[in-house]
Amino acid sequence: MSTTTTVQSQRVTAENVLHLFPEVDTHLATYHRADGSNNDLEGYDEEQIRLMDEMCIVLDEDDKPIGSASKKVCHLMKNINEGLLHRAFSVFLFNSKNQLLLQQRASEKITFPDMWTNTCCSHPLGVPGETGSDLDAAVMGVKRAAQRKLFHELGIKAAQVPIEKFQYLTRIHYKAPSDGKWGEHETDVDLEPSPNEVQETSYVDADELRQMFDDPKLKFTPWFKLICETMLFEWWKHLDSGLEKYVGETEIRRML
């Protein structure tokens, strides 16, 4: 004679899930979406509002992750002025003629709309593969994030910008307001820009970029001008030889 034992599993609820399964992250279950009804985001583009839900990596001043917060929370000037700091990256993509690919940000962007800037500027997210506590892991996470955003914004496929072709140069700590409410505290290819992200692109050499800076009708993102004025033109002169001496800085450049 055989017997069968039936084990009835316990009902899993919001109250007991962490007790039963300590590995479960309950953050998303309690996170309130940054919808258009929020006064901070009222009147903005729906897709850009959706992107404000992305979770950025919150840092201490030594670039060590200490938490995560939505893109919206990280970019409100009231939070930035109280010291909230998050991880970001800037990509400078050069073609075979050593021309730099620039983009003009779309009018729909919530922060720094219509401004010219470097090839791609965005954030690694608080997700596996893009985070990292030590410098090597953080750099690898940023490279993966850069591949993701180059495709999202410009249609550049990962195969065209392989991880091993990215060169990490340095880290900067800066703060810049956008409009009083929002701010920041952060190979030839086929291009298919997303019109919700990018309204125009242009390849320029160093002299052409300097001429653009002299044109009062053009506006540029603050981080781009900061990097150009302090480092980029020096790096640019050594693209074909000698760039190695600038690669892999371990100190953080404070530009506050």
mmCIF file of N, CA, C and O in Angstrom, residues 1 13 48 59 72 80 101 108-109 120 138 142 151 156 161 177 192 201-202 206 221 224 226 240-241:
data_model
loop_
_atom_site.group_PDB
_atom_site.id
_atom_site.type_symbol
_atom_site.label_atom_id
_atom_site.label_comp_id
_atom_site.label_asym_id
_atom_site.label_seq_id
_atom_site.Cartn_x
_atom_site.Cartn_y
_atom_site.Cartn_z
ATOM 1 N N MET A 1 0.851 -1.189 0.000
ATOM 2 C CA MET A 1 0.000 0.000 0.000
ATOM 3 C C MET A 1 0.890 1.242 0.000
ATOM 4 O O MET A 1 1.837 1.354 0.789
ATOM 5 N N THR A 13 2.724 36.678 0.324
ATOM 6 C CA THR A 13 2.124 38.009 0.319
ATOM 7 C C THR A 13 3.213 39.060 0.477
ATOM 8 O O THR A 13 4.377 38.741 0.759
ATOM 9 N N GLN A 48 9.839 60.661 -22.598
ATOM 10 C CA GLN A 48 10.857 61.173 -21.693
ATOM 11 C C GLN A 48 10.421 61.028 -20.234
ATOM 12 O O GLN A 48 11.245 60.779 -19.357
ATOM 13 N N LEU A 59 25.821 57.550 -5.569
ATOM 14 C CA LEU A 59 27.225 57.405 -5.162
ATOM 15 C C LEU A 59 27.561 58.270 -3.963
ATOM 16 O O LEU A 59 26.901 59.276 -3.697
ATOM 17 N N LYS A 72 14.503 60.746 -12.246
ATOM 18 C CA LYS A 72 13.836 61.981 -11.830
ATOM 19 C C LYS A 72 14.409 62.493 -10.514
ATOM 20 O O LYS A 72 14.783 63.667 -10.392
ATOM 21 N N ILE A 80 19.978 67.690 -5.834
ATOM 22 C CA ILE A 80 21.392 67.898 -6.172
ATOM 23 C C ILE A 80 22.030 68.888 -5.203
ATOM 24 O O ILE A 80 23.148 68.684 -4.727
ATOM 25 N N LEU A 101 31.948 62.630 -33.496
ATOM 26 C CA LEU A 101 30.514 62.646 -33.755
ATOM 27 C C LEU A 101 29.799 63.414 -32.643
ATOM 28 O O LEU A 101 29.873 63.052 -31.468
ATOM 29 N N GLU A 108 12.432 67.420 -27.045
ATOM 30 C CA GLU A 108 11.616 66.713 -26.062
ATOM 31 C C GLU A 108 12.368 66.392 -24.777
ATOM 32 O O GLU A 108 11.743 66.050 -23.761
ATOM 33 N N LYS A 109 13.692 66.470 -24.794
ATOM 34 C CA LYS A 109 14.475 66.112 -23.607
ATOM 35 C C LYS A 109 14.088 67.016 -22.445
ATOM 36 O O LYS A 109 13.895 68.224 -22.602
ATOM 37 N N CYS A 120 27.354 60.700 -27.005
ATOM 38 C CA CYS A 120 26.325 60.091 -26.165
ATOM 39 C C CYS A 120 26.645 60.377 -24.706
ATOM 40 O O CYS A 120 27.797 60.232 -24.275
ATOM 41 N N ALA A 138 33.251 49.090 -12.315
ATOM 42 C CA ALA A 138 32.467 50.264 -12.686
ATOM 43 C C ALA A 138 32.699 50.634 -14.144
ATOM 44 O O ALA A 138 31.752 50.967 -14.876
ATOM 45 N N VAL A 142 29.943 50.706 -17.183
ATOM 46 C CA VAL A 142 29.713 51.894 -18.011
ATOM 47 C C VAL A 142 29.858 51.558 -19.493
ATOM 48 O O VAL A 142 29.086 52.049 -20.332
ATOM 49 N N PHE A 151 22.957 52.505 -29.111
ATOM 50 C CA PHE A 151 21.931 51.922 -29.975
ATOM 51 C C PHE A 151 20.596 52.638 -29.782
ATOM 52 O O PHE A 151 19.904 52.960 -30.755
ATOM 53 N N ILE A 156 23.330 52.827 -33.305
ATOM 54 C CA ILE A 156 24.638 52.198 -33.512
ATOM 55 C C ILE A 156 24.634 50.827 -32.846
ATOM 56 O O ILE A 156 24.470 50.716 -31.629
ATOM 57 N N VAL A 161 30.516 48.905 -32.173
ATOM 58 C CA VAL A 161 31.283 49.533 -31.085
ATOM 59 C C VAL A 161 31.561 48.468 -30.016
ATOM 60 O O VAL A 161 31.022 48.514 -28.917
ATOM 61 N N PRO A 177 23.278 73.156 -13.344
ATOM 62 C CA PRO A 177 21.822 73.283 -13.462
ATOM 63 C C PRO A 177 21.396 73.292 -14.923
ATOM 64 O O PRO A 177 22.158 73.701 -15.800
ATOM 65 N N GLU A 192 21.147 55.801 -37.049
ATOM 66 C CA GLU A 192 19.690 55.884 -37.137
ATOM 67 C C GLU A 192 19.201 56.573 -35.870
ATOM 68 O O GLU A 192 18.695 55.935 -34.956
ATOM 69 N N THR A 201 22.810 65.279 -36.058
ATOM 70 C CA THR A 201 24.159 64.789 -35.769
ATOM 71 C C THR A 201 25.141 65.443 -36.731
ATOM 72 O O THR A 201 24.758 65.915 -37.811
ATOM 73 N N SER A 202 26.409 65.445 -36.328
ATOM 74 C CA SER A 202 27.424 66.035 -37.192
ATOM 75 C C SER A 202 28.806 65.523 -36.787
ATOM 76 O O SER A 202 29.110 65.443 -35.597
ATOM 77 N N ALA A 206 38.623 69.157 -34.874
ATOM 78 C CA ALA A 206 38.856 70.023 -33.712
ATOM 79 C C ALA A 206 38.634 71.495 -34.054
ATOM 80 O O ALA A 206 38.038 72.246 -33.269
ATOM 81 N N THR A 221 25.910 71.523 -23.945
ATOM 82 C CA THR A 221 25.732 71.015 -22.588
ATOM 83 C C THR A 221 26.940 71.396 -21.739
ATOM 84 O O THR A 221 28.072 71.430 -22.234
ATOM 85 N N PHE A 224 29.941 68.887 -21.622
ATOM 86 C CA PHE A 224 30.705 68.796 -22.858
ATOM 87 C C PHE A 224 31.713 69.929 -22.945
ATOM 88 O O PHE A 224 32.898 69.717 -23.225
ATOM 89 N N LEU A 226 32.916 71.657 -20.511
ATOM 90 C CA LEU A 226 33.881 71.474 -19.428
ATOM 91 C C LEU A 226 34.971 70.495 -19.831
ATOM 92 O O LEU A 226 36.166 70.758 -19.647
ATOM 93 N N ASP A 240 46.080 59.173 -32.652
ATOM 94 C CA ASP A 240 46.831 58.192 -33.438
ATOM 95 C C ASP A 240 48.054 57.662 -32.712
ATOM 96 O O ASP A 240 48.509 56.551 -32.985
ATOM 97 N N SER A 241 48.579 58.440 -31.785
ATOM 98 C CA SER A 241 49.742 57.980 -31.022
ATOM 99 C C SER A 241 49.852 58.793 -29.741
ATOM 100 O O SER A 241 49.620 60.001 -29.745
#
